[in-house]
Amino acid sequence: MPLVTFINSMNTSNTIDVPVGETLMRAAVNSNIDGILGECGGACCCATCHVYLDSTSAPDVPRVGEMEQQMLDHVAEPRRDDSRLACQLVVDSSMEGLRVTIPQTQL
């Protein structure tokens, strides 16, 4: 299982093992990571799992899909080039060491 580090807005980090095939959102919710709400359960329709990816820690992350692109226009915190929805990121072995920053708010 790849290790993924979640960093909150207070710069506190939590590193968790994420099963291959699980989304970052589901892994965060199951591990009680503060700041990842996932209100829609991973259906890509609420934007409450907005994160910022450190692309240098896992450069092979899949590109943003069309539906995710549209939802990123509705995030609570400023959208950046590294903005993603954790529900749309299915973990694979290439994500070992991925660092994910959680915005201050999701609502």
PDB file of C-alpha atoms in Angstrom:
ATOM      1  CA  MET A   1       0.000   0.000   0.000  1.00  0.00           C
ATOM      2  CA  PRO A   2       1.375   3.396  -0.962  1.00  0.00           C
ATOM      3  CA  LEU A   3       2.042   5.882   1.820  1.00  0.00           C
ATOM      4  CA  VAL A   4       0.274   9.222   1.278  1.00  0.00           C
ATOM      5  CA  THR A   5       0.805  12.292   3.464  1.00  0.00           C
ATOM      6  CA  PHE A   6      -2.062  14.714   4.099  1.00  0.00           C
ATOM      7  CA  ILE A   7      -1.065  18.184   5.339  1.00  0.00           C
ATOM      8  CA  ASN A   8      -3.724  20.434   6.848  1.00  0.00           C
ATOM      9  CA  SER A   9      -3.876  24.238   6.857  1.00  0.00           C
ATOM     10  CA  MET A  10      -2.070  24.293  10.246  1.00  0.00           C
ATOM     11  CA  ASN A  11       0.826  22.411   8.587  1.00  0.00           C
ATOM     12  CA  THR A  12       0.142  19.252  10.607  1.00  0.00           C
ATOM     13  CA  SER A  13       0.748  16.107   8.599  1.00  0.00           C
ATOM     14  CA  ASN A  14      -0.745  12.620   8.748  1.00  0.00           C
ATOM     15  CA  THR A  15       0.766   9.804   6.711  1.00  0.00           C
ATOM     16  CA  ILE A  16      -1.463   6.836   5.977  1.00  0.00           C
ATOM     17  CA  ASP A  17      -1.279   3.584   4.022  1.00  0.00           C
ATOM     18  CA  VAL A  18      -3.762   3.726   1.155  1.00  0.00           C
ATOM     19  CA  PRO A  19      -4.879   0.523  -0.558  1.00  0.00           C
ATOM     20  CA  VAL A  20      -4.276   0.455  -4.305  1.00  0.00           C
ATOM     21  CA  GLY A  21      -7.601   1.073  -6.063  1.00  0.00           C
ATOM     22  CA  GLU A  22      -9.060   3.256  -3.307  1.00  0.00           C
ATOM     23  CA  THR A  23      -9.664   6.974  -3.858  1.00  0.00           C
ATOM     24  CA  LEU A  24      -7.772   9.550  -1.831  1.00  0.00           C
ATOM     25  CA  MET A  25     -11.113  10.850  -0.565  1.00  0.00           C
ATOM     26  CA  ARG A  26     -12.264   7.451   0.731  1.00  0.00           C
ATOM     27  CA  ALA A  27      -8.873   6.798   2.347  1.00  0.00           C
ATOM     28  CA  ALA A  28      -8.926  10.209   4.056  1.00  0.00           C
ATOM     29  CA  VAL A  29     -12.489   9.802   5.324  1.00  0.00           C
ATOM     30  CA  ASN A  30     -11.818   6.249   6.553  1.00  0.00           C
ATOM     31  CA  SER A  31      -8.699   7.498   8.364  1.00  0.00           C
ATOM     32  CA  ASN A  32     -10.517  10.477   9.914  1.00  0.00           C
ATOM     33  CA  ILE A  33      -8.316  13.040   8.174  1.00  0.00           C
ATOM     34  CA  ASP A  34      -9.691  16.463   9.140  1.00  0.00           C
ATOM     35  CA  GLY A  35     -10.694  18.727   6.275  1.00  0.00           C
ATOM     36  CA  ILE A  36     -11.772  16.111   3.734  1.00  0.00           C
ATOM     37  CA  LEU A  37     -15.563  15.999   3.884  1.00  0.00           C
ATOM     38  CA  GLY A  38     -16.576  14.026   0.800  1.00  0.00           C
ATOM     39  CA  GLU A  39     -20.229  14.939   1.265  1.00  0.00           C
ATOM     40  CA  CYS A  40     -21.327  13.371  -2.033  1.00  0.00           C
ATOM     41  CA  GLY A  41     -19.582  10.091  -1.241  1.00  0.00           C
ATOM     42  CA  GLY A  42     -17.245  10.347  -4.199  1.00  0.00           C
ATOM     43  CA  ALA A  43     -19.730  11.160  -6.960  1.00  0.00           C
ATOM     44  CA  CYS A  44     -17.803  14.275  -8.072  1.00  0.00           C
ATOM     45  CA  CYS A  45     -20.704  16.597  -7.366  1.00  0.00           C
ATOM     46  CA  CYS A  46     -19.871  18.562  -4.191  1.00  0.00           C
ATOM     47  CA  ALA A  47     -16.188  19.660  -4.301  1.00  0.00           C
ATOM     48  CA  THR A  48     -15.785  19.070  -0.532  1.00  0.00           C
ATOM     49  CA  CYS A  49     -12.696  16.921  -1.080  1.00  0.00           C
ATOM     50  CA  HIS A  50     -10.647  19.659  -2.740  1.00  0.00           C
ATOM     51  CA  VAL A  51      -6.901  19.206  -2.238  1.00  0.00           C
ATOM     52  CA  TYR A  52      -3.649  20.615  -3.563  1.00  0.00           C
ATOM     53  CA  LEU A  53      -1.220  17.998  -4.902  1.00  0.00           C
ATOM     54  CA  ASP A  54       2.518  18.233  -4.609  1.00  0.00           C
ATOM     55  CA  SER A  55       3.191  17.009  -8.141  1.00  0.00           C
ATOM     56  CA  THR A  56       6.900  16.587  -7.431  1.00  0.00           C
ATOM     57  CA  SER A  57       6.041  13.830  -4.933  1.00  0.00           C
ATOM     58  CA  ALA A  58       4.085  11.798  -7.514  1.00  0.00           C
ATOM     59  CA  PRO A  59       4.529  13.138 -11.043  1.00  0.00           C
ATOM     60  CA  ASP A  60       2.444  10.433 -12.764  1.00  0.00           C
ATOM     61  CA  VAL A  61      -0.937  11.379 -11.280  1.00  0.00           C
ATOM     62  CA  PRO A  62      -3.653  11.169 -13.977  1.00  0.00           C
ATOM     63  CA  ARG A  63      -4.866  14.402 -15.538  1.00  0.00           C
ATOM     64  CA  VAL A  64      -8.023  16.207 -14.478  1.00  0.00           C
ATOM     65  CA  GLY A  65     -11.135  14.833 -16.189  1.00  0.00           C
ATOM     66  CA  GLU A  66     -13.897  17.001 -17.668  1.00  0.00           C
ATOM     67  CA  MET A  67     -16.357  16.507 -14.798  1.00  0.00           C
ATOM     68  CA  GLU A  68     -13.677  17.201 -12.194  1.00  0.00           C
ATOM     69  CA  GLN A  69     -12.626  20.293 -14.157  1.00  0.00           C
ATOM     70  CA  GLN A  70     -16.167  21.664 -13.899  1.00  0.00           C
ATOM     71  CA  MET A  71     -16.448  20.932 -10.162  1.00  0.00           C
ATOM     72  CA  LEU A  72     -13.122  22.621  -9.456  1.00  0.00           C
ATOM     73  CA  ASP A  73     -14.778  25.874 -10.567  1.00  0.00           C
ATOM     74  CA  HIS A  74     -16.927  25.628  -7.405  1.00  0.00           C
ATOM     75  CA  VAL A  75     -14.362  24.978  -4.669  1.00  0.00           C
ATOM     76  CA  ALA A  76     -14.482  27.103  -1.501  1.00  0.00           C
ATOM     77  CA  GLU A  77     -10.770  27.951  -1.430  1.00  0.00           C
ATOM     78  CA  PRO A  78      -8.950  29.418  -4.428  1.00  0.00           C
ATOM     79  CA  ARG A  79      -8.440  27.022  -7.289  1.00  0.00           C
ATOM     80  CA  ARG A  80      -4.796  26.570  -8.230  1.00  0.00           C
ATOM     81  CA  ASP A  81      -2.939  24.693 -10.957  1.00  0.00           C
ATOM     82  CA  ASP A  82      -2.399  21.839  -8.488  1.00  0.00           C
ATOM     83  CA  SER A  83      -6.053  21.676  -7.359  1.00  0.00           C
ATOM     84  CA  ARG A  84      -7.728  18.275  -7.516  1.00  0.00           C
ATOM     85  CA  LEU A  85     -10.737  16.500  -6.084  1.00  0.00           C
ATOM     86  CA  ALA A  86      -9.596  13.621  -3.893  1.00  0.00           C
ATOM     87  CA  CYS A  87     -12.615  11.539  -4.961  1.00  0.00           C
ATOM     88  CA  GLN A  88     -11.281  11.460  -8.514  1.00  0.00           C
ATOM     89  CA  LEU A  89      -7.795  10.240  -7.620  1.00  0.00           C
ATOM     90  CA  VAL A  90      -7.649   6.456  -7.532  1.00  0.00           C
ATOM     91  CA  VAL A  91      -4.461   5.406  -5.783  1.00  0.00           C
ATOM     92  CA  ASP A  92      -1.937   3.243  -7.588  1.00  0.00           C
ATOM     93  CA  SER A  93       1.621   2.223  -6.744  1.00  0.00           C
ATOM     94  CA  SER A  94       3.075   5.268  -8.542  1.00  0.00           C
ATOM     95  CA  MET A  95       1.545   7.477  -5.823  1.00  0.00           C
ATOM     96  CA  GLU A  96       3.917   6.201  -3.126  1.00  0.00           C
ATOM     97  CA  GLY A  97       5.084   9.272  -1.185  1.00  0.00           C
ATOM     98  CA  LEU A  98       2.369  11.586  -2.540  1.00  0.00           C
ATOM     99  CA  ARG A  99       1.941  14.754  -0.479  1.00  0.00           C
ATOM    100  CA  VAL A 100      -1.520  16.320  -0.412  1.00  0.00           C
ATOM    101  CA  THR A 101      -2.355  19.688   1.162  1.00  0.00           C
ATOM    102  CA  ILE A 102      -5.881  20.243   2.444  1.00  0.00           C
ATOM    103  CA  PRO A 103      -7.322  23.766   2.044  1.00  0.00           C
ATOM    104  CA  GLN A 104      -8.447  25.651   5.145  1.00  0.00           C
ATOM    105  CA  THR A 105     -12.131  25.161   4.318  1.00  0.00           C
ATOM    106  CA  GLN A 106     -14.272  23.028   2.015  1.00  0.00           C
ATOM    107  CA  LEU A 107     -17.520  24.981   2.433  1.00  0.00           C
TER     108      LEU A 107
END
